[in-house]
Amino acid sequence: MEPKKPKIVPEIKGILRSHVIEVPSCIRDCSGIKIFGKRIKSLLFTTDVAVIRNTNADAIIAVYPFTPQPLITQALLLAADVPIFCGVGGGITQGKRVVNLALDAEFKGAMGVVVNAPTSNDIVRKIRETIDIPVVVTVISENENIKERIQAGATILNVSGGKNTPNIVRRIREEYPTFPIIATGGPTEETIKRTIEAGANAITYTPPPSGDVMGDLMDKYREQY
């Protein structure tokens, strides 16, 4: 029996859009999460519309440290050519406002909504009863009661535990072998691989700041003079 030949994947970049932020290739090793027929393996953590338009990530996770606003959601979704998971609060922003923001995000075209770790199970339950897109619940500690989160209506768990992320993912995976998990992969391919091996289905990657990317580009320009 002849060995299988490796698949040839044609790649088209163009001239003007060849300079993009690429997620680490090792992320392709995870299983992915199939949502509305689309398989998501890599998510870029950003709200920068220029970055959103210039990345090869499968989706964007747009969570920011301010009260979510429908105008920001609209701007992100208008700029994106890939699915967006929108932050709708749960930390500073609480109560009925979070439910309303989640519904607004669905109406505007978000693939899913993300709530912060302090969000109560009652709010998660109300969001789940209100919208038909995934409710992504952020988990930051091994002490989190995962069973209650799932029972409340979490569709996907978003593990963001810093250096402890692989341990949290592993603990969840032991108890819930098939539940969808997105996790932060960390700064290197080695940390990303550890997170995937722990059981993450999809990886969130934080790109370098736009200022750093621009600085590198300016250094190249300066070398020409």
mmCIF file of N, CA, C and O in Angstrom, residues 37-112:
data_model
loop_
_atom_site.group_PDB
_atom_site.id
_atom_site.type_symbol
_atom_site.label_atom_id
_atom_site.label_comp_id
_atom_site.label_asym_id
_atom_site.label_seq_id
_atom_site.Cartn_x
_atom_site.Cartn_y
_atom_site.Cartn_z
ATOM 1 N N GLY A 37 -21.933 25.320 11.226
ATOM 2 C CA GLY A 37 -21.312 24.770 10.032
ATOM 3 C C GLY A 37 -19.890 25.225 9.791
ATOM 4 O O GLY A 37 -19.226 24.705 8.892
ATOM 5 N N LYS A 38 -19.403 26.198 10.573
ATOM 6 C CA LYS A 38 -18.039 26.701 10.398
ATOM 7 C C LYS A 38 -17.140 26.122 11.496
ATOM 8 O O LYS A 38 -17.492 26.181 12.675
ATOM 9 N N ARG A 39 -15.985 25.631 11.102
ATOM 10 C CA ARG A 39 -15.048 25.049 12.066
ATOM 11 C C ARG A 39 -14.053 26.115 12.535
ATOM 12 O O ARG A 39 -13.311 26.672 11.724
ATOM 13 N N ILE A 40 -14.078 26.391 13.825
ATOM 14 C CA ILE A 40 -13.237 27.442 14.401
ATOM 15 C C ILE A 40 -12.120 26.805 15.222
ATOM 16 O O ILE A 40 -12.375 26.075 16.181
ATOM 17 N N LYS A 41 -10.877 27.073 14.829
ATOM 18 C CA LYS A 41 -9.725 26.596 15.596
ATOM 19 C C LYS A 41 -8.956 27.738 16.249
ATOM 20 O O LYS A 41 -8.498 27.624 17.378
ATOM 21 N N SER A 42 -8.789 28.833 15.525
ATOM 22 C CA SER A 42 -8.004 29.961 16.028
ATOM 23 C C SER A 42 -8.874 31.206 16.164
ATOM 24 O O SER A 42 -9.655 31.533 15.282
ATOM 25 N N LEU A 43 -8.717 31.869 17.315
ATOM 26 C CA LEU A 43 -9.413 33.133 17.547
ATOM 27 C C LEU A 43 -8.379 34.193 17.901
ATOM 28 O O LEU A 43 -7.492 33.960 18.734
ATOM 29 N N LEU A 44 -8.482 35.349 17.285
ATOM 30 C CA LEU A 44 -7.567 36.450 17.588
ATOM 31 C C LEU A 44 -8.221 37.369 18.600
ATOM 32 O O LEU A 44 -9.365 37.792 18.427
ATOM 33 N N PHE A 45 -7.493 37.665 19.675
ATOM 34 C CA PHE A 45 -8.012 38.520 20.740
ATOM 35 C C PHE A 45 -7.678 39.971 20.409
ATOM 36 O O PHE A 45 -6.554 40.434 20.626
ATOM 37 N N THR A 46 -8.640 40.693 19.858
ATOM 38 C CA THR A 46 -8.399 42.075 19.457
ATOM 39 C C THR A 46 -9.710 42.818 19.214
ATOM 40 O O THR A 46 -10.745 42.196 18.948
ATOM 41 N N THR A 47 -9.637 44.145 19.322
ATOM 42 C CA THR A 47 -10.760 45.008 18.894
ATOM 43 C C THR A 47 -10.256 46.006 17.863
ATOM 44 O O THR A 47 -10.973 46.952 17.514
ATOM 45 N N ASP A 48 -9.056 45.811 17.387
ATOM 46 C CA ASP A 48 -8.446 46.703 16.398
ATOM 47 C C ASP A 48 -8.970 46.328 15.014
ATOM 48 O O ASP A 48 -8.673 45.250 14.501
ATOM 49 N N VAL A 49 -9.749 47.220 14.400
ATOM 50 C CA VAL A 49 -10.383 46.872 13.125
ATOM 51 C C VAL A 49 -9.356 46.659 12.017
ATOM 52 O O VAL A 49 -9.582 45.862 11.099
ATOM 53 N N ALA A 50 -8.210 47.346 12.086
ATOM 54 C CA ALA A 50 -7.174 47.146 11.075
ATOM 55 C C ALA A 50 -6.580 45.746 11.187
ATOM 56 O O ALA A 50 -6.315 45.080 10.173
ATOM 57 N N VAL A 51 -6.402 45.283 12.425
ATOM 58 C CA VAL A 51 -5.897 43.923 12.644
ATOM 59 C C VAL A 51 -6.942 42.902 12.209
ATOM 60 O O VAL A 51 -6.616 41.883 11.577
ATOM 61 N N ILE A 52 -8.208 43.165 12.549
ATOM 62 C CA ILE A 52 -9.296 42.249 12.190
ATOM 63 C C ILE A 52 -9.344 42.013 10.676
ATOM 64 O O ILE A 52 -9.616 40.905 10.213
ATOM 65 N N ARG A 53 -9.051 43.061 9.908
ATOM 66 C CA ARG A 53 -9.079 42.941 8.449
ATOM 67 C C ARG A 53 -7.798 42.339 7.873
ATOM 68 O O ARG A 53 -7.720 42.101 6.664
ATOM 69 N N ASN A 54 -6.808 42.126 8.714
ATOM 70 C CA ASN A 54 -5.513 41.662 8.210
ATOM 71 C C ASN A 54 -4.949 40.531 9.072
ATOM 72 O O ASN A 54 -3.856 40.640 9.629
ATOM 73 N N THR A 55 -5.703 39.457 9.171
ATOM 74 C CA THR A 55 -5.254 38.285 9.920
ATOM 75 C C THR A 55 -5.792 37.023 9.259
ATOM 76 O O THR A 55 -6.782 37.072 8.523
ATOM 77 N N ASN A 56 -5.129 35.909 9.529
ATOM 78 C CA ASN A 56 -5.606 34.634 8.984
ATOM 79 C C ASN A 56 -6.342 33.804 10.037
ATOM 80 O O ASN A 56 -6.617 32.624 9.817
ATOM 81 N N ALA A 57 -6.653 34.411 11.190
ATOM 82 C CA ALA A 57 -7.392 33.700 12.236
ATOM 83 C C ALA A 57 -8.785 33.327 11.737
ATOM 84 O O ALA A 57 -9.373 34.015 10.897
ATOM 85 N N ASP A 58 -9.323 32.229 12.286
ATOM 86 C CA ASP A 58 -10.655 31.766 11.881
ATOM 87 C C ASP A 58 -11.756 32.683 12.397
ATOM 88 O O ASP A 58 -12.835 32.753 11.805
ATOM 89 N N ALA A 59 -11.507 33.340 13.533
ATOM 90 C CA ALA A 59 -12.531 34.181 14.154
ATOM 91 C C ALA A 59 -11.853 35.211 15.060
ATOM 92 O O ALA A 59 -10.648 35.144 15.309
ATOM 93 N N ILE A 60 -12.651 36.134 15.546
ATOM 94 C CA ILE A 60 -12.168 37.189 16.444
ATOM 95 C C ILE A 60 -12.926 37.096 17.759
ATOM 96 O O ILE A 60 -14.151 36.911 17.772
ATOM 97 N N ILE A 61 -12.198 37.208 18.878
ATOM 98 C CA ILE A 61 -12.844 37.316 20.177
ATOM 99 C C ILE A 61 -12.617 38.757 20.654
ATOM 100 O O ILE A 61 -11.488 39.151 20.948
ATOM 101 N N ALA A 62 -13.673 39.534 20.640
ATOM 102 C CA ALA A 62 -13.586 40.979 20.884
ATOM 103 C C ALA A 62 -14.111 41.304 22.282
ATOM 104 O O ALA A 62 -15.289 41.599 22.472
ATOM 105 N N VAL A 63 -13.209 41.223 23.249
ATOM 106 C CA VAL A 63 -13.541 41.549 24.637
ATOM 107 C C VAL A 63 -12.655 42.716 25.044
ATOM 108 O O VAL A 63 -11.447 42.699 24.774
ATOM 109 N N TYR A 64 -13.229 43.720 25.685
ATOM 110 C CA TYR A 64 -12.450 44.914 26.030
ATOM 111 C C TYR A 64 -12.793 45.388 27.433
ATOM 112 O O TYR A 64 -13.868 45.082 27.955
ATOM 113 N N PRO A 65 -11.874 46.148 28.072
ATOM 114 C CA PRO A 65 -12.031 46.483 29.497
ATOM 115 C C PRO A 65 -12.902 47.706 29.778
ATOM 116 O O PRO A 65 -12.611 48.488 30.673
ATOM 117 N N PHE A 66 -13.958 47.871 28.993
ATOM 118 C CA PHE A 66 -14.885 48.981 29.193
ATOM 119 C C PHE A 66 -16.305 48.441 29.105
ATOM 120 O O PHE A 66 -16.528 47.315 28.665
ATOM 121 N N THR A 67 -17.271 49.258 29.498
ATOM 122 C CA THR A 67 -18.668 48.842 29.355
ATOM 123 C C THR A 67 -18.988 48.613 27.880
ATOM 124 O O THR A 67 -18.765 49.508 27.053
ATOM 125 N N PRO A 68 -19.464 47.436 27.512
ATOM 126 C CA PRO A 68 -19.789 47.171 26.101
ATOM 127 C C PRO A 68 -20.830 48.150 25.577
ATOM 128 O O PRO A 68 -21.761 48.526 26.288
ATOM 129 N N GLN A 69 -20.657 48.547 24.323
ATOM 130 C CA GLN A 69 -21.585 49.485 23.695
ATOM 131 C C GLN A 69 -22.008 48.941 22.332
ATOM 132 O O GLN A 69 -21.159 48.449 21.577
ATOM 133 N N PRO A 70 -23.293 49.033 22.011
ATOM 134 C CA PRO A 70 -23.773 48.551 20.708
ATOM 135 C C PRO A 70 -23.041 49.180 19.530
ATOM 136 O O PRO A 70 -22.838 48.522 18.511
ATOM 137 N N LEU A 71 -22.613 50.439 19.661
ATOM 138 C CA LEU A 71 -21.902 51.098 18.564
ATOM 139 C C LEU A 71 -20.556 50.420 18.298
ATOM 140 O O LEU A 71 -20.143 50.265 17.142
ATOM 141 N N ILE A 72 -19.889 49.996 19.377
ATOM 142 C CA ILE A 72 -18.614 49.284 19.211
ATOM 143 C C ILE A 72 -18.855 47.922 18.567
ATOM 144 O O ILE A 72 -18.129 47.508 17.654
ATOM 145 N N THR A 73 -19.887 47.225 19.023
ATOM 146 C CA THR A 73 -20.249 45.933 18.420
ATOM 147 C C THR A 73 -20.511 46.093 16.932
ATOM 148 O O THR A 73 -20.036 45.305 16.109
ATOM 149 N N GLN A 74 -21.258 47.135 16.579
ATOM 150 C CA GLN A 74 -21.590 47.390 15.175
ATOM 151 C C GLN A 74 -20.333 47.651 14.346
ATOM 152 O O GLN A 74 -20.186 47.120 13.239
ATOM 153 N N ALA A 75 -19.415 48.445 14.896
ATOM 154 C CA ALA A 75 -18.181 48.773 14.171
ATOM 155 C C ALA A 75 -17.342 47.516 13.931
ATOM 156 O O ALA A 75 -16.793 47.317 12.844
ATOM 157 N N LEU A 76 -17.243 46.672 14.948
ATOM 158 C CA LEU A 76 -16.452 45.447 14.827
ATOM 159 C C LEU A 76 -17.042 44.509 13.773
ATOM 160 O O LEU A 76 -16.331 43.958 12.935
ATOM 161 N N LEU A 77 -18.356 44.340 13.818
ATOM 162 C CA LEU A 77 -19.012 43.426 12.884
ATOM 163 C C LEU A 77 -18.994 43.966 11.461
ATOM 164 O O LEU A 77 -18.909 43.203 10.496
ATOM 165 N N LEU A 78 -19.045 45.284 11.335
ATOM 166 C CA LEU A 78 -18.991 45.901 10.014
ATOM 167 C C LEU A 78 -17.612 45.718 9.388
ATOM 168 O O LEU A 78 -17.478 45.491 8.183
ATOM 169 N N ALA A 79 -16.574 45.773 10.224
ATOM 170 C CA ALA A 79 -15.203 45.678 9.716
ATOM 171 C C ALA A 79 -14.786 44.240 9.420
ATOM 172 O O ALA A 79 -13.919 44.006 8.583
ATOM 173 N N ALA A 80 -15.383 43.281 10.097
ATOM 174 C CA ALA A 80 -14.879 41.906 10.055
ATOM 175 C C ALA A 80 -15.275 41.151 8.792
ATOM 176 O O ALA A 80 -16.362 41.340 8.257
ATOM 177 N N ASP A 81 -14.358 40.295 8.341
ATOM 178 C CA ASP A 81 -14.687 39.348 7.268
ATOM 179 C C ASP A 81 -14.612 37.906 7.787
ATOM 180 O O ASP A 81 -14.592 36.963 7.008
ATOM 181 N N VAL A 82 -14.546 37.786 9.112
ATOM 182 C CA VAL A 82 -14.595 36.473 9.785
ATOM 183 C C VAL A 82 -15.583 36.588 10.948
ATOM 184 O O VAL A 82 -15.952 37.699 11.342
ATOM 185 N N PRO A 83 -16.024 35.463 11.518
ATOM 186 C CA PRO A 83 -16.975 35.522 12.632
ATOM 187 C C PRO A 83 -16.409 36.272 13.842
ATOM 188 O O PRO A 83 -15.211 36.230 14.117
ATOM 189 N N ILE A 84 -17.314 36.958 14.558
ATOM 190 C CA ILE A 84 -16.937 37.721 15.744
ATOM 191 C C ILE A 84 -17.670 37.181 16.969
ATOM 192 O O ILE A 84 -18.879 36.953 16.939
ATOM 193 N N PHE A 85 -16.907 36.983 18.049
ATOM 194 C CA PHE A 85 -17.479 36.682 19.354
ATOM 195 C C PHE A 85 -17.358 37.958 20.185
ATOM 196 O O PHE A 85 -16.241 38.395 20.490
ATOM 197 N N CYS A 86 -18.483 38.567 20.519
ATOM 198 C CA CYS A 86 -18.487 39.888 21.144
ATOM 199 C C CYS A 86 -18.604 39.809 22.660
ATOM 200 O O CYS A 86 -19.451 39.074 23.193
ATOM 201 N N GLY A 87 -17.783 40.589 23.339
ATOM 202 C CA GLY A 87 -17.925 40.722 24.779
ATOM 203 C C GLY A 87 -19.163 41.533 25.109
ATOM 204 O O GLY A 87 -19.409 42.579 24.495
ATOM 205 N N VAL A 88 -19.960 41.051 26.066
ATOM 206 C CA VAL A 88 -21.189 41.764 26.435
ATOM 207 C C VAL A 88 -21.229 42.096 27.927
ATOM 208 O O VAL A 88 -22.275 42.424 28.471
ATOM 209 N N GLY A 89 -20.075 41.993 28.593
ATOM 210 C CA GLY A 89 -20.017 42.397 30.004
ATOM 211 C C GLY A 89 -20.058 41.231 30.957
ATOM 212 O O GLY A 89 -19.651 40.114 30.652
ATOM 213 N N GLY A 90 -20.542 41.533 32.144
ATOM 214 C CA GLY A 90 -20.598 40.541 33.193
ATOM 215 C C GLY A 90 -19.641 40.843 34.330
ATOM 216 O O GLY A 90 -19.671 40.183 35.365
ATOM 217 N N GLY A 91 -18.773 41.846 34.114
ATOM 218 C CA GLY A 91 -17.858 42.278 35.166
ATOM 219 C C GLY A 91 -18.327 43.609 35.713
ATOM 220 O O GLY A 91 -19.110 43.682 36.658
ATOM 221 N N ILE A 92 -17.869 44.687 35.067
ATOM 222 C CA ILE A 92 -18.343 46.030 35.424
ATOM 223 C C ILE A 92 -19.829 46.153 35.094
ATOM 224 O O ILE A 92 -20.618 46.720 35.860
ATOM 225 N N THR A 93 -20.216 45.622 33.933
ATOM 226 C CA THR A 93 -21.609 45.689 33.482
ATOM 227 C C THR A 93 -22.354 44.443 33.957
ATOM 228 O O THR A 93 -21.915 43.320 33.718
ATOM 229 N N GLN A 94 -23.482 44.659 34.627
ATOM 230 C CA GLN A 94 -24.227 43.542 35.209
ATOM 231 C C GLN A 94 -25.716 43.652 34.889
ATOM 232 O O GLN A 94 -26.166 44.614 34.262
ATOM 233 N N GLY A 95 -26.460 42.644 35.292
ATOM 234 C CA GLY A 95 -27.917 42.688 35.240
ATOM 235 C C GLY A 95 -28.521 42.613 33.855
ATOM 236 O O GLY A 95 -27.955 42.034 32.917
ATOM 237 N N LYS A 96 -29.682 43.233 33.727
ATOM 238 C CA LYS A 96 -30.470 43.159 32.495
ATOM 239 C C LYS A 96 -29.721 43.747 31.302
ATOM 240 O O LYS A 96 -29.932 43.341 30.165
ATOM 241 N N ARG A 97 -28.834 44.703 31.586
ATOM 242 C CA ARG A 97 -28.072 45.328 30.502
ATOM 243 C C ARG A 97 -27.246 44.283 29.735
ATOM 244 O O ARG A 97 -27.121 44.354 28.514
ATOM 245 N N VAL A 98 -26.682 43.313 30.438
ATOM 246 C CA VAL A 98 -25.883 42.273 29.795
ATOM 247 C C VAL A 98 -26.760 41.450 28.850
ATOM 248 O O VAL A 98 -26.350 41.128 27.727
ATOM 249 N N VAL A 99 -27.955 41.125 29.292
ATOM 250 C CA VAL A 99 -28.894 40.360 28.462
ATOM 251 C C VAL A 99 -29.261 41.161 27.216
ATOM 252 O O VAL A 99 -29.279 40.624 26.096
ATOM 253 N N ASN A 100 -29.524 42.452 27.393
ATOM 254 C CA ASN A 100 -29.880 43.312 26.259
ATOM 255 C C ASN A 100 -28.721 43.449 25.268
ATOM 256 O O ASN A 100 -28.921 43.448 24.051
ATOM 257 N N LEU A 101 -27.503 43.582 25.797
ATOM 258 C CA LEU A 101 -26.329 43.677 24.932
ATOM 259 C C LEU A 101 -26.121 42.386 24.149
ATOM 260 O O LEU A 101 -25.724 42.417 22.978
ATOM 261 N N ALA A 102 -26.383 41.256 24.785
ATOM 262 C CA ALA A 102 -26.255 39.963 24.111
ATOM 263 C C ALA A 102 -27.263 39.845 22.966
ATOM 264 O O ALA A 102 -26.926 39.394 21.863
ATOM 265 N N LEU A 103 -28.484 40.251 23.216
ATOM 266 C CA LEU A 103 -29.520 40.207 22.180
ATOM 267 C C LEU A 103 -29.172 41.146 21.033
ATOM 268 O O LEU A 103 -29.330 40.805 19.857
ATOM 269 N N ASP A 104 -28.675 42.329 21.362
ATOM 270 C CA ASP A 104 -28.267 43.288 20.344
ATOM 271 C C ASP A 104 -27.139 42.717 19.482
ATOM 272 O O ASP A 104 -27.144 42.876 18.257
ATOM 273 N N ALA A 105 -26.167 42.045 20.129
ATOM 274 C CA ALA A 105 -25.055 41.450 19.388
ATOM 275 C C ALA A 105 -25.547 40.380 18.419
ATOM 276 O O ALA A 105 -25.071 40.285 17.282
ATOM 277 N N GLU A 106 -26.517 39.580 18.862
ATOM 278 C CA GLU A 106 -27.081 38.559 17.971
ATOM 279 C C GLU A 106 -27.771 39.211 16.769
ATOM 280 O O GLU A 106 -27.564 38.800 15.622
ATOM 281 N N PHE A 107 -28.559 40.236 17.037
ATOM 282 C CA PHE A 107 -29.274 40.920 15.956
ATOM 283 C C PHE A 107 -28.310 41.552 14.948
ATOM 284 O O PHE A 107 -28.610 41.643 13.757
ATOM 285 N N LYS A 108 -27.149 41.992 15.428
ATOM 286 C CA LYS A 108 -26.176 42.648 14.547
ATOM 287 C C LYS A 108 -25.334 41.643 13.761
ATOM 288 O O LYS A 108 -24.615 42.025 12.848
ATOM 289 N N GLY A 109 -25.375 40.363 14.162
ATOM 290 C CA GLY A 109 -24.685 39.350 13.381
ATOM 291 C C GLY A 109 -23.514 38.659 14.046
ATOM 292 O O GLY A 109 -22.739 37.971 13.371
ATOM 293 N N ALA A 110 -23.362 38.804 15.366
ATOM 294 C CA ALA A 110 -22.267 38.130 16.060
ATOM 295 C C ALA A 110 -22.459 36.615 16.018
ATOM 296 O O ALA A 110 -23.590 36.128 16.030
ATOM 297 N N MET A 111 -21.356 35.874 15.975
ATOM 298 C CA MET A 111 -21.443 34.415 16.008
ATOM 299 C C MET A 111 -21.691 33.921 17.424
ATOM 300 O O MET A 111 -22.293 32.868 17.625
ATOM 301 N N GLY A 112 -21.225 34.685 18.418
ATOM 302 C CA GLY A 112 -21.415 34.303 19.807
ATOM 303 C C GLY A 112 -21.176 35.495 20.710
ATOM 304 O O GLY A 112 -20.656 36.527 20.272
#
